XYZ file of C-alpha atoms in Angstrom:
254
model
C -36.283 49.846 -46.827
C -34.828 52.257 -49.347
C -31.718 51.471 -51.382
C -29.552 53.680 -49.159
C -30.576 51.723 -46.062
C -30.143 48.354 -47.774
C -26.586 49.108 -48.918
C -25.602 50.441 -45.495
C -27.062 47.386 -43.757
C -25.433 44.875 -46.124
C -22.056 46.608 -45.964
C -22.185 46.699 -42.165
C -23.240 43.046 -41.925
C -20.266 42.065 -44.075
C -17.903 44.124 -41.937
C -16.720 46.346 -44.786
C -15.764 49.994 -44.600
C -16.918 52.350 -47.331
C -13.357 52.325 -48.722
C -13.270 48.503 -48.800
C -16.628 48.214 -50.547
C -15.623 50.896 -53.048
C -12.425 48.996 -53.876
C -14.276 45.728 -54.406
C -16.782 47.159 -56.876
C -14.414 49.636 -58.552
C -15.977 52.920 -57.465
C -14.867 55.749 -55.185
C -15.561 55.941 -51.458
C -17.466 59.163 -52.176
C -19.827 57.220 -54.457
C -20.600 54.746 -51.671
C -21.130 57.616 -49.259
C -23.579 59.309 -51.632
C -25.561 56.062 -51.999
C -25.825 55.601 -48.242
C -26.837 59.230 -47.772
C -29.568 58.836 -50.383
C -28.052 61.439 -52.686
C -27.673 59.033 -55.621
C -28.557 55.433 -56.584
C -26.084 52.974 -58.184
C -26.461 52.550 -61.943
C -27.473 49.225 -63.476
C -23.940 47.850 -63.916
C -22.978 48.810 -60.369
C -26.133 47.197 -59.011
C -25.018 43.970 -60.685
C -21.639 44.217 -58.949
C -23.297 44.929 -55.598
C -25.670 42.017 -56.144
C -22.750 39.641 -56.651
C -20.730 41.120 -53.787
C -23.542 40.806 -51.243
C -25.144 37.699 -52.816
C -28.589 39.286 -52.959
C -30.899 40.123 -55.826
C -31.029 43.551 -57.421
C -34.649 43.546 -56.304
C -33.433 43.411 -52.691
C -30.961 46.243 -53.310
C -33.821 48.381 -54.627
C -35.895 47.749 -51.511
C -37.824 44.711 -52.829
C -40.429 46.641 -54.852
C -41.786 43.420 -56.402
C -42.323 39.789 -55.430
C -39.910 37.591 -57.382
C -41.209 34.272 -58.667
C -39.205 31.413 -60.194
C -39.920 31.445 -63.910
C -39.630 27.665 -64.093
C -41.618 26.324 -61.115
C -43.503 29.391 -59.843
C -42.020 29.361 -56.331
C -41.854 32.770 -54.559
C -38.180 33.759 -54.365
C -36.096 35.010 -51.467
C -32.356 35.703 -51.536
C -31.566 32.420 -49.753
C -32.971 30.306 -52.600
C -32.235 32.480 -55.641
C -30.132 30.707 -58.261
C -26.704 31.742 -59.491
C -25.144 32.133 -62.908
C -21.869 30.472 -63.883
C -19.924 33.560 -62.783
C -21.458 33.390 -59.294
C -23.807 36.342 -59.730
C -27.398 35.922 -58.479
C -30.056 35.160 -61.088
C -33.361 36.449 -59.751
C -35.442 34.695 -62.412
C -35.053 31.191 -60.971
C -34.743 29.201 -57.764
C -31.717 27.003 -56.999
C -33.742 23.870 -57.747
C -34.563 24.889 -61.314
C -31.346 26.640 -62.361
C -27.970 25.577 -60.994
C -24.841 27.579 -61.809
C -25.934 28.334 -65.344
C -27.742 25.051 -66.048
C -31.492 24.514 -66.281
C -32.309 21.331 -64.362
C -35.755 20.527 -65.803
C -36.679 19.811 -69.393
C -39.954 18.016 -68.641
C -43.023 19.616 -67.099
C -44.139 16.199 -65.867
C -40.878 15.636 -63.986
C -41.083 19.091 -62.413
C -44.706 18.553 -61.407
C -43.798 15.202 -59.814
C -41.039 16.902 -57.820
C -43.251 19.804 -56.679
C -46.418 17.907 -55.848
C -44.722 15.952 -53.047
C -44.169 19.224 -51.184
C -47.539 20.785 -51.982
C -50.032 18.172 -50.837
C -51.568 18.356 -47.376
C -54.920 17.845 -45.701
C -56.286 20.937 -47.459
C -54.684 20.450 -50.896
C -54.902 17.039 -52.544
C -52.411 15.595 -55.008
C -54.952 15.959 -57.810
C -55.497 19.631 -56.959
C -51.742 20.237 -56.796
C -51.170 18.614 -60.184
C -53.995 20.591 -61.768
C -52.637 23.821 -60.293
C -49.115 23.163 -61.626
C -50.395 22.123 -65.069
C -52.186 25.470 -65.321
C -49.299 27.510 -63.868
C -46.213 26.218 -65.684
C -47.207 27.209 -69.253
C -47.548 30.830 -68.062
C -43.930 31.038 -66.838
C -41.123 32.467 -68.953
C -38.926 29.353 -69.012
C -41.649 27.160 -70.481
C -42.829 29.881 -72.854
C -39.266 30.179 -74.189
C -38.285 26.547 -73.750
C -37.072 26.073 -77.342
C -34.832 29.110 -76.937
C -33.526 28.395 -73.418
C -33.201 24.593 -73.408
C -29.880 22.828 -74.055
C -31.259 20.311 -76.584
C -31.278 17.512 -74.038
C -27.636 17.718 -72.900
C -28.457 17.940 -69.202
C -31.016 15.128 -69.470
C -28.337 12.992 -71.137
C -26.003 13.769 -68.225
C -28.690 12.707 -65.736
C -29.261 9.432 -67.603
C -25.527 8.758 -67.516
C -25.436 9.421 -63.769
C -28.409 7.122 -63.177
C -26.682 4.347 -65.120
C -23.459 4.809 -63.117
C -25.380 4.692 -59.824
C -27.297 1.553 -60.779
C -24.080 -0.109 -61.982
C -22.720 0.157 -58.429
C -25.244 -2.526 -57.343
C -25.483 -1.249 -53.765
C -27.184 -3.928 -51.678
C -30.676 -2.919 -50.597
C -30.818 0.136 -52.892
C -33.737 -0.032 -55.356
C -33.111 0.814 -58.991
C -32.795 4.570 -59.432
C -35.224 5.880 -62.042
C -35.062 9.662 -61.569
C -32.778 12.328 -60.092
C -34.121 15.671 -58.933
C -32.370 18.957 -58.176
C -31.587 19.260 -54.437
C -30.046 22.285 -52.712
C -27.071 21.421 -50.522
C -28.257 22.981 -47.288
C -31.310 20.708 -47.238
C -29.368 17.470 -47.739
C -25.929 18.213 -46.277
C -25.981 15.638 -43.483
C -23.055 15.212 -41.081
C -21.716 11.649 -41.261
C -19.905 10.143 -38.244
C -16.275 9.059 -38.662
C -14.522 6.236 -36.749
C -12.741 8.953 -34.734
C -16.080 10.124 -33.402
C -16.053 13.351 -35.399
C -18.755 14.142 -37.953
C -18.112 15.505 -41.438
C -20.241 17.220 -44.097
C -19.317 16.403 -47.693
C -21.492 18.974 -49.486
C -21.650 22.720 -49.993
C -24.827 24.278 -48.585
C -25.026 26.730 -51.494
C -24.590 24.196 -54.317
C -27.401 22.431 -56.175
C -26.950 18.675 -56.601
C -28.882 15.846 -58.224
C -30.396 13.195 -55.997
C -33.296 11.150 -54.743
C -34.587 9.315 -51.673
C -35.657 5.673 -51.898
C -37.070 3.209 -49.397
C -34.636 0.429 -48.544
C -35.375 -3.020 -49.974
C -34.571 -4.359 -46.499
C -37.722 -2.706 -45.139
C -37.865 -0.796 -41.873
C -37.790 2.952 -41.400
C -34.381 3.687 -42.923
C -34.126 5.159 -46.408
C -31.383 5.446 -48.964
C -30.246 8.892 -50.019
C -28.521 9.260 -53.377
C -26.659 12.459 -54.269
C -24.393 13.260 -57.185
C -22.516 16.105 -58.794
C -20.251 16.480 -61.777
C -17.391 14.729 -59.975
C -18.854 12.426 -57.297
C -21.578 9.990 -56.267
C -22.660 9.738 -52.614
C -24.977 7.084 -51.203
C -26.127 7.000 -47.596
C -28.836 5.650 -45.346
C -30.715 7.473 -42.606
C -33.804 7.300 -40.444
C -36.870 9.579 -40.388
C -36.039 13.280 -40.862
C -32.445 12.362 -41.741
C -31.578 11.067 -38.270
C -28.580 8.781 -37.633
C -27.072 9.078 -41.137
C -24.543 6.485 -42.292
C -22.306 6.872 -45.320
C -22.528 3.821 -47.578
C -20.403 4.987 -50.503
C -18.563 8.060 -51.725
C -17.096 7.681 -55.194
C -15.172 10.138 -57.333
C -16.277 10.163 -60.942
């Protein structure tokens, strides 16, 4: 699609009139009309405002002329998994797993490779092949090329170590010692936990990136422990295969 069609479609999907969109991004209704008629194209600053308003990349607004790739892990990017900056604007250089609200979540290639390989291996692609592929790919990506410039000097890793210590200090029965926490996007781990009333409640935001891990229970069987944490909470649960029958073990404010 062309930019004019993309803007019209996104505005219509959001239920906005041309006047309402114009007010939100500080332009005139006539400007919006000219975009949708194909007479003009928004300038760079306006594209940024439209990107934030519609929660899509500028690449999408321009008709997706190029394939976006996460510059940390190499994953092909779509709007649903594009990361966000601290101000809420989309950042089309990274996925939500590698960059969360202005924070880079990986400072070790080995940790990132460990996290990726679990999802890459199958009957046609062995773990060894996946690791070799990632070892070749990562050094070519912008984040790792500019790591000294972009990294936070270990601040986020220190935060993760603190979280791991706090989780292990809870001494949850049956939960193995937590060694690592990986970035996890809310919509993939936002389970609905049953309440005594019979209702079910979700504690997470689908659009937020959290830190967490899955560990086999020391009690054996098919149930696993799920550990999730953010800046202000720790959540521990158990569940069966594919997240079935989840049970909340602990929810603690930090």
